[in-house]
Coordinates of C-alpha atoms in Angstrom, one line a residue:
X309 CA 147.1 177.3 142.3
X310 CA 145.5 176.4 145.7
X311 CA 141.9 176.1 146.4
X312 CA 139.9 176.7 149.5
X313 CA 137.0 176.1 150.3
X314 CA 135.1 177.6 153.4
X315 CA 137.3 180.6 153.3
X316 CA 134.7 182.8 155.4
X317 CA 135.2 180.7 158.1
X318 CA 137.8 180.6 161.1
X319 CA 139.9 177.4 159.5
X320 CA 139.6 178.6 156.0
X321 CA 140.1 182.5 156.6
X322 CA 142.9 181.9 158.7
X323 CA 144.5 179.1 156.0
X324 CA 144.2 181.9 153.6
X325 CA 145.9 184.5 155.4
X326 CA 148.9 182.2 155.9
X327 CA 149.0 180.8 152.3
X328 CA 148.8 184.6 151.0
X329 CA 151.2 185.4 153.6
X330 CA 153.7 182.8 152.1
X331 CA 153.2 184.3 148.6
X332 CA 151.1 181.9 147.1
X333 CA 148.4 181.7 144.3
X334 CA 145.0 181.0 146.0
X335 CA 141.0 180.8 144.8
X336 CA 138.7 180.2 147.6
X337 CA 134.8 179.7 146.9
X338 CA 132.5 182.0 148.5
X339 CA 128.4 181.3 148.7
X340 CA 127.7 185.4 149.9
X341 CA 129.5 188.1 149.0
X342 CA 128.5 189.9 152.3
X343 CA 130.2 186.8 154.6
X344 CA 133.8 188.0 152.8
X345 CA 134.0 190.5 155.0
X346 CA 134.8 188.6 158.3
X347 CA 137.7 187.0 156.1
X348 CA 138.7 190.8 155.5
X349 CA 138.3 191.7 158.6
X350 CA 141.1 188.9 159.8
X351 CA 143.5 190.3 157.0
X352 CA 143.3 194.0 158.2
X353 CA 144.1 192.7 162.0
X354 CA 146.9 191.1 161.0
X355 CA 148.6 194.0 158.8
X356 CA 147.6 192.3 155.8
X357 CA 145.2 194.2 154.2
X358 CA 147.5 194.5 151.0
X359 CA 147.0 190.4 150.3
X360 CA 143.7 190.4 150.5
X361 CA 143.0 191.4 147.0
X362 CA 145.7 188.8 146.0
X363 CA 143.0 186.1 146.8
X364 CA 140.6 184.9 144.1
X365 CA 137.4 184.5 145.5
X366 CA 135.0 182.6 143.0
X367 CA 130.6 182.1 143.7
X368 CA 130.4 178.6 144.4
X369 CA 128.9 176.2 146.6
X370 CA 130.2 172.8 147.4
X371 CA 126.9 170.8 147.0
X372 CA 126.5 172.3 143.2
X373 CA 129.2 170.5 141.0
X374 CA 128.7 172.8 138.1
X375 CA 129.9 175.6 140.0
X376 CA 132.8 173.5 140.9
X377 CA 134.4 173.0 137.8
X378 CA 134.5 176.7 136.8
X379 CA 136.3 176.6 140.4
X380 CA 138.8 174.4 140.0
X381 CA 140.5 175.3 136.6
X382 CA 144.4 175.6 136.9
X383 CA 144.0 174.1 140.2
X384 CA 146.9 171.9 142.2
X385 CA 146.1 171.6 145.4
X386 CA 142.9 172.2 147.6
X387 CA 142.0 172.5 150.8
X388 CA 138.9 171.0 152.2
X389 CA 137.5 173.3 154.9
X390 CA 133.8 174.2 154.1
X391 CA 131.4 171.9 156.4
X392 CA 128.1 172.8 158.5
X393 CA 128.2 172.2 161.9
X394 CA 125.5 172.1 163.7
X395 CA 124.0 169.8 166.8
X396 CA 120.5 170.4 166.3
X397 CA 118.7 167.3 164.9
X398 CA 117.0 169.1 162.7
X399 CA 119.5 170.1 160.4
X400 CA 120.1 166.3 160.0
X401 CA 119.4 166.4 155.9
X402 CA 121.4 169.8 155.8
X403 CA 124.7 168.3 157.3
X404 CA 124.9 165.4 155.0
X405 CA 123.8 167.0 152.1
X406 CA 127.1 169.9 152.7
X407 CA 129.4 167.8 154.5
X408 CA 128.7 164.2 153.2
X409 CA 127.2 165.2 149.3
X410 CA 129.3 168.2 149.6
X411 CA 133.0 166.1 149.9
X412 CA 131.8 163.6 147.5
X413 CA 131.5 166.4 144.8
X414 CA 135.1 168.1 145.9
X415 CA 136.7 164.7 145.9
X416 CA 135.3 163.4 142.3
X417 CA 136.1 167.2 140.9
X418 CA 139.9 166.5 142.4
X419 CA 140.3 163.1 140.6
X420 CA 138.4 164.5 137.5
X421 CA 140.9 167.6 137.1
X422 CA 144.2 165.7 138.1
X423 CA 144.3 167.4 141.8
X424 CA 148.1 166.5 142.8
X425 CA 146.8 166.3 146.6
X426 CA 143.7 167.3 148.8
X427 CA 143.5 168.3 152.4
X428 CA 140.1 167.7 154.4
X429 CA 139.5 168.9 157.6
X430 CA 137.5 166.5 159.9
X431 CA 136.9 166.3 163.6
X432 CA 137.6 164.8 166.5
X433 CA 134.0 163.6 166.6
X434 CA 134.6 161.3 163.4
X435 CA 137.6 159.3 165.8
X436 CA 137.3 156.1 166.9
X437 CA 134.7 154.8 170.0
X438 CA 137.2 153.2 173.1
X439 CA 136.8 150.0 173.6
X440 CA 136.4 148.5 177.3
X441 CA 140.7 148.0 177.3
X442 CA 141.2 151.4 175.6
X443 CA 142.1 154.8 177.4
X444 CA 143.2 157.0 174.5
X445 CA 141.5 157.9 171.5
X446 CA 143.9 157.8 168.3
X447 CA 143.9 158.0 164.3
X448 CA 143.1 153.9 164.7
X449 CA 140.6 153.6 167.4
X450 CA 137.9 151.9 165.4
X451 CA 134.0 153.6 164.9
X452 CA 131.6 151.5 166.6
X453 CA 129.0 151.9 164.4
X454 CA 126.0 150.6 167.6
X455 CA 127.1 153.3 170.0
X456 CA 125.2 156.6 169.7
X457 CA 126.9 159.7 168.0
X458 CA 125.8 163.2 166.9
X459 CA 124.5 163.5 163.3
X460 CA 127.2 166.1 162.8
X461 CA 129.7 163.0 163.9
X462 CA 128.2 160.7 161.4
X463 CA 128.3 163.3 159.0
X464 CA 131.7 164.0 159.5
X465 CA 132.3 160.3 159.4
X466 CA 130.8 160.0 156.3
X467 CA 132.6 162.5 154.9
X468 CA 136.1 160.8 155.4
X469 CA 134.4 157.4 154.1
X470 CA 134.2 159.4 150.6
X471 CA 137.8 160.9 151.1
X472 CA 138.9 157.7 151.3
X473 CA 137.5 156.3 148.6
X474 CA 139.3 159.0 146.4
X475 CA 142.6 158.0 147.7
X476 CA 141.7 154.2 146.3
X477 CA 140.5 156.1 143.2
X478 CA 144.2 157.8 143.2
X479 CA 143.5 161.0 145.1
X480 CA 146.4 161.7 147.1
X481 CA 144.7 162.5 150.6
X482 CA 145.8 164.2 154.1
X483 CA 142.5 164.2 156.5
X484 CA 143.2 166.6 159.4
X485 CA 140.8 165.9 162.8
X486 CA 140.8 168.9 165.1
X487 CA 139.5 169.1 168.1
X488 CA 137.9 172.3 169.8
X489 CA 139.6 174.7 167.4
X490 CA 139.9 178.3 169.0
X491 CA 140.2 181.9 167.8
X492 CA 141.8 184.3 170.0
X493 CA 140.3 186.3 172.7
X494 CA 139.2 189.2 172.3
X495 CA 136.1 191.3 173.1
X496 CA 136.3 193.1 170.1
X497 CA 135.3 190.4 167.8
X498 CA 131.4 189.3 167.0
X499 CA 131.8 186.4 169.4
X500 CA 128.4 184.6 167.1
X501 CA 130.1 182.0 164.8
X502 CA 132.0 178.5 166.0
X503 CA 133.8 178.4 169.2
X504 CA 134.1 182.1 169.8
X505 CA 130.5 181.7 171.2
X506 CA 131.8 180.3 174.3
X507 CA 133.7 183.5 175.0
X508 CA 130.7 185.5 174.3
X509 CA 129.0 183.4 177.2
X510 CA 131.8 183.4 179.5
X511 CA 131.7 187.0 179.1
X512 CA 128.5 188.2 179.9
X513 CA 128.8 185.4 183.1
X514 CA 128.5 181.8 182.9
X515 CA 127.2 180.3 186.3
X516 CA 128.0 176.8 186.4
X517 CA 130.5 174.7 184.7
X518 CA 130.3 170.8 183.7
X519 CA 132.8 168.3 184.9
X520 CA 133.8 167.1 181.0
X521 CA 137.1 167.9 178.8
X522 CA 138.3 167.3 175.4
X523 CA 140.9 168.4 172.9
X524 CA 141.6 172.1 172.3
X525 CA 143.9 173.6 169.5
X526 CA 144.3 177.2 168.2
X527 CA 143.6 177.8 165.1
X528 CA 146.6 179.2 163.5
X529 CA 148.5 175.7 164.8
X530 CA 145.8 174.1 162.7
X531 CA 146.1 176.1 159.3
X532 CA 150.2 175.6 160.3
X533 CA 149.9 172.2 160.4
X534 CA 147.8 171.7 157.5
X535 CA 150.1 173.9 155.3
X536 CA 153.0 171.5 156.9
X537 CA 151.2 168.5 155.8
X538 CA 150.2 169.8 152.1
X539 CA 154.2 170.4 151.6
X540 CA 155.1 167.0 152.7
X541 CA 155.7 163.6 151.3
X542 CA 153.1 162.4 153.3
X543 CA 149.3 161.0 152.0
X544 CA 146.5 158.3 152.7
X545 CA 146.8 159.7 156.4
X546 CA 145.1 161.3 159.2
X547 CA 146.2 163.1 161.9
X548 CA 144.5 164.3 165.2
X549 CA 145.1 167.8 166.1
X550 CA 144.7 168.7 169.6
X551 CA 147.5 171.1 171.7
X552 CA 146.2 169.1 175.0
X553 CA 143.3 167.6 176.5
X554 CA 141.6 170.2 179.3
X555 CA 139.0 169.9 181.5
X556 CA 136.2 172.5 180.4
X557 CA 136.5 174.2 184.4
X558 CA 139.9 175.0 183.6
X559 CA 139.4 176.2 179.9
X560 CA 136.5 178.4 181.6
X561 CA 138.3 179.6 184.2
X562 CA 141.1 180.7 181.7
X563 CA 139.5 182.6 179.6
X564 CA 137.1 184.4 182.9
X565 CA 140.2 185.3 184.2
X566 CA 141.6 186.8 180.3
X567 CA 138.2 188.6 180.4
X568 CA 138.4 190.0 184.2
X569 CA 135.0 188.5 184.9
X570 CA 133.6 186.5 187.3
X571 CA 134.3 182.0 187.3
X572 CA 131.9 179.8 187.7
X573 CA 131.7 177.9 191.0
X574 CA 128.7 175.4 190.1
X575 CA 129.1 172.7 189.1
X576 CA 126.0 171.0 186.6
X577 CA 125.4 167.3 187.7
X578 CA 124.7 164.8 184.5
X579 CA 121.2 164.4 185.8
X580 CA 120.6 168.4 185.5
X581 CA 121.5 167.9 181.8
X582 CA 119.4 165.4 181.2
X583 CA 116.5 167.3 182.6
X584 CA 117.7 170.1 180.4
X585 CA 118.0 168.9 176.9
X586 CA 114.7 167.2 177.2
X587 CA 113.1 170.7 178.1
X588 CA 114.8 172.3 175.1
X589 CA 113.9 169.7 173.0
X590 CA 109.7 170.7 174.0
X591 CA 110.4 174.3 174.0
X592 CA 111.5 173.6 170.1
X593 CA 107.8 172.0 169.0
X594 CA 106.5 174.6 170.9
X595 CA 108.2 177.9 170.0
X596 CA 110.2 179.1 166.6
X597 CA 113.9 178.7 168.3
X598 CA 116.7 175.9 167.3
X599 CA 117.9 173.5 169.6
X600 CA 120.6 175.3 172.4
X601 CA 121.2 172.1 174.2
X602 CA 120.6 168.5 172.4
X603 CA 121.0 164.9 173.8
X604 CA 124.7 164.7 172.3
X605 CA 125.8 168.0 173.6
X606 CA 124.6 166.8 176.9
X607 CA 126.8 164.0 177.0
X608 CA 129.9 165.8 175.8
X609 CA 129.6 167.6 178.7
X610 CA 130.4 165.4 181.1
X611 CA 132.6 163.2 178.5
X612 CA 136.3 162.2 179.5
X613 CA 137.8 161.4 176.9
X614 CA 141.3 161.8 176.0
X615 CA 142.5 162.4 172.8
X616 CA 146.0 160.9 171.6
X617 CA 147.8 164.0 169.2
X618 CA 151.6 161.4 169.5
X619 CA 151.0 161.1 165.9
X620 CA 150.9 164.5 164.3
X621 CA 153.6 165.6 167.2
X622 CA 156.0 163.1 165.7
X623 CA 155.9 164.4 162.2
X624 CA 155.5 168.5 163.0
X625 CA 158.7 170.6 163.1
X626 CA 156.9 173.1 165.6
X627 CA 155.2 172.3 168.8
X628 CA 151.3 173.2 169.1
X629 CA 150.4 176.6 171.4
X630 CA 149.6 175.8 175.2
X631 CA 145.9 176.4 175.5
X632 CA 146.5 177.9 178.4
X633 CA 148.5 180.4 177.7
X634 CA 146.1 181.6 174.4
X635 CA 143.4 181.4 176.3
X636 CA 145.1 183.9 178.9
X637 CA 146.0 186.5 176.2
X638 CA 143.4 188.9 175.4
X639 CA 144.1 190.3 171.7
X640 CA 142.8 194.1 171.0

C-alpha cells in the first residue's frame, strides 16, 4: 500500500494518477473534502475517471500525528509531497510548523510502522549556496547558513535535516529537489494554485520581463521520476530535478506565444524591484492583502543560477521533456 500525502496538489495529484494508472494500492490524506475535486478533475482529463474511486482518500493532516497513524496502517511505501509554499514573511510559523513539524511527524510515523522506504519532495531552494570558485549548483553544493534565503528555503531545508535524520534512524530515504515544476498550458484550467499562476499572468498581458532563470521541469517527469526512484535499489540520496535551466524571457515568451498573446518587451532593472518589494511590503501594514512581491522574490528575479540535473540524468531510463516544447503546447 502506497501513501500520499498532498494528493490535491499538482505533484501529489499527478503521482496519484500515475500510481493508479500502474494498478497500484494507494491512500492519500486529504485536509478538505471540497479540494478533492481538482485531483478529480485531473483524472477525468486524462480518461481516467474509472481509477479515481480506486484511491483511498483518508482526513488527515500532516502536522496532527494522531490522524497519522489511522493513515498509515498497511502502509509500505509513502510519498512525501504535502508542503506550504508560500514567500510571504508572514506565514513564517505556518511553513515550519507544515513543512518542518509536518516531515518530522511523517518521518517518525515511517520508522514507528516499519515504512520499507519514503520519498520527500524538496526544492531547489533547499540546494547548496556557490561558493566564489563554483558555477553549478548540485546535490553537494554545501548551505551557507550566513547568506540570506527565503523562510520557505529554510523551511524546506529544515525539512530534509529531519529526513535525514530518519535515514540514520533506519528510514530508507529518496529526497527529490525540483525546480519550477509546471502543469500544462491550458486556458481551461483555474490558473490560481502553484506555478499555473504565471500563465494566468502571461495571459491576461505581462508587460515587462526580468533578466533572471532557473530550473524548470514538468510535472509528470517529476511524479515519473519519483515513481522510478521508489522502484529502485537506490536510498540515502537526493536528486535535483530540472529538464534545463531557462532564462524567465524565454519561458515567457514561450508560453505568450502558446497563448497567442502579446510578449513582453521591458525589461525590469534590479533597482525597479527593489523599489517594488519595499512598496508592497508598506501597502501590507497598511491594507488587508498578502505579500505579491517580497525581498527574496525580488532577488530571484534577476538570479543566475544554474542548476546541475547530471545526477538524476545518469540514473533515469527516460530523458526529461524540453521546456520548450511543453510550454508551446496548449492542452484543451
Amino acid at each position: 500500500m502506497n501513501l500520499v500525502t498532498g494528493g490535491t496538489g499538482l505533484v501529489g495529484a499527478h503521482l496519484l494518477l500515475q500510481l493508479a494508472q500502474n494498478g497500484e494500492a494507494v491512500r492519500a490524506l486529504y485536509r478538505n473534502k471540497s479540494t478533492l475535486t481538482k485531483t478529480e478533475n485531473l483524472f477525468k482529463k486524462k480518461n481516467a475517471s474509472g481509477l479515481f474511486s480506486s484511491i483511498e482518500w483518508v482526513k488527515s493532516d500532516v502536522t496532527d500525528v494522531s490522524s497519522l497513524e489511522l493513515a498509515f496502517k498497511g502502509v509500505t511505501h509513502v510519498y512525501h509531497c504535502a508542503a506550504l509554499i508560500s514567500f510571504d514573511p508572514k506565514d513564517e510559523e505556518q511553513l515550519r510548523k507544515i513543512n518542518i513539524e509536518g516531515t518530522a511527524n511523517m518521518v517518525n510515523c515511517s520508522l514507528a510502522f516499519g515504512i520499507q522506504k519514503f520519498c520527500h519532495v524538496s526544492s531547489i531552494a533547499a540546494l547548496g549556496d556557490l561558493a566564489k570558485n563554483e558555477v553549478l549548483i548540485t546535490e553537494e553544493t554545501e548551505w551557507n547558513a550566513e547568506k540570506p534565503h527565503s523562510d520557505y528555503a529554510i523551511s524546506k531545508f529544515g525539512a530534509e535535516m529531519e529526513l535525514w535524520r530518519a535515514q540514520q534512524e533506519g528510514l530508507n530515504c529518496i529526497c527529490v529537489n525540483p525546480g519550477v515544476i509546471l502543469d500544462e498550458v491550458s486556458k481551461k484550467s483555474d490558473w490560481t494554485t502553484g506555478s499555473s499562476e504565471i500563465y494566468k499572468k502571461i495571459n491576461n498581458g505581462m508587460y515587462f520581463y526580468a533578466n533572471g532563470s532557473t530550473g524548470f521541469i514538468t510535472v509528470e517527469d517529476v511524479a515519473k521520476t519519483m515513481l522510478f526512484l521508489m522502484k529502485s535499489t537506490v536510498v540515502g540520496e537526493r536528486y535535483t530535478l530540472i529538464s534545463q535551466n531557462v532564462n524567465y524571457k524565454d519561458f515567457i515568451g514561450w508560453v505568450a506565444d502558446a497563448l497567442g498573446v502579446k510578449k513582453p518587451s521591458f525589461q525590469v532593472q534590479p533597482w525597479m524591484t527593489e523599489i517594488a518589494w519595499r512598496l508592497d511590503w508598506f501597502l501590507t501594514l497598511i491594507l488587508p492583502i498578502k505579500r505579491s512581491l517580497s525581498r527574496a522574490i525580488s532577488k530571484s528575479m534577476h538570479s543566475r543560477e544554474q542548476y546541475s540535473n547530471s545526477k538524476i540524468v545518469a540514473v533515469l531510463p527516460f530523458k526529461f521533456e524540453s521546456i520548450q516544447i511543453y510550454c508551446s503546447k496548449v492542452v484543451d
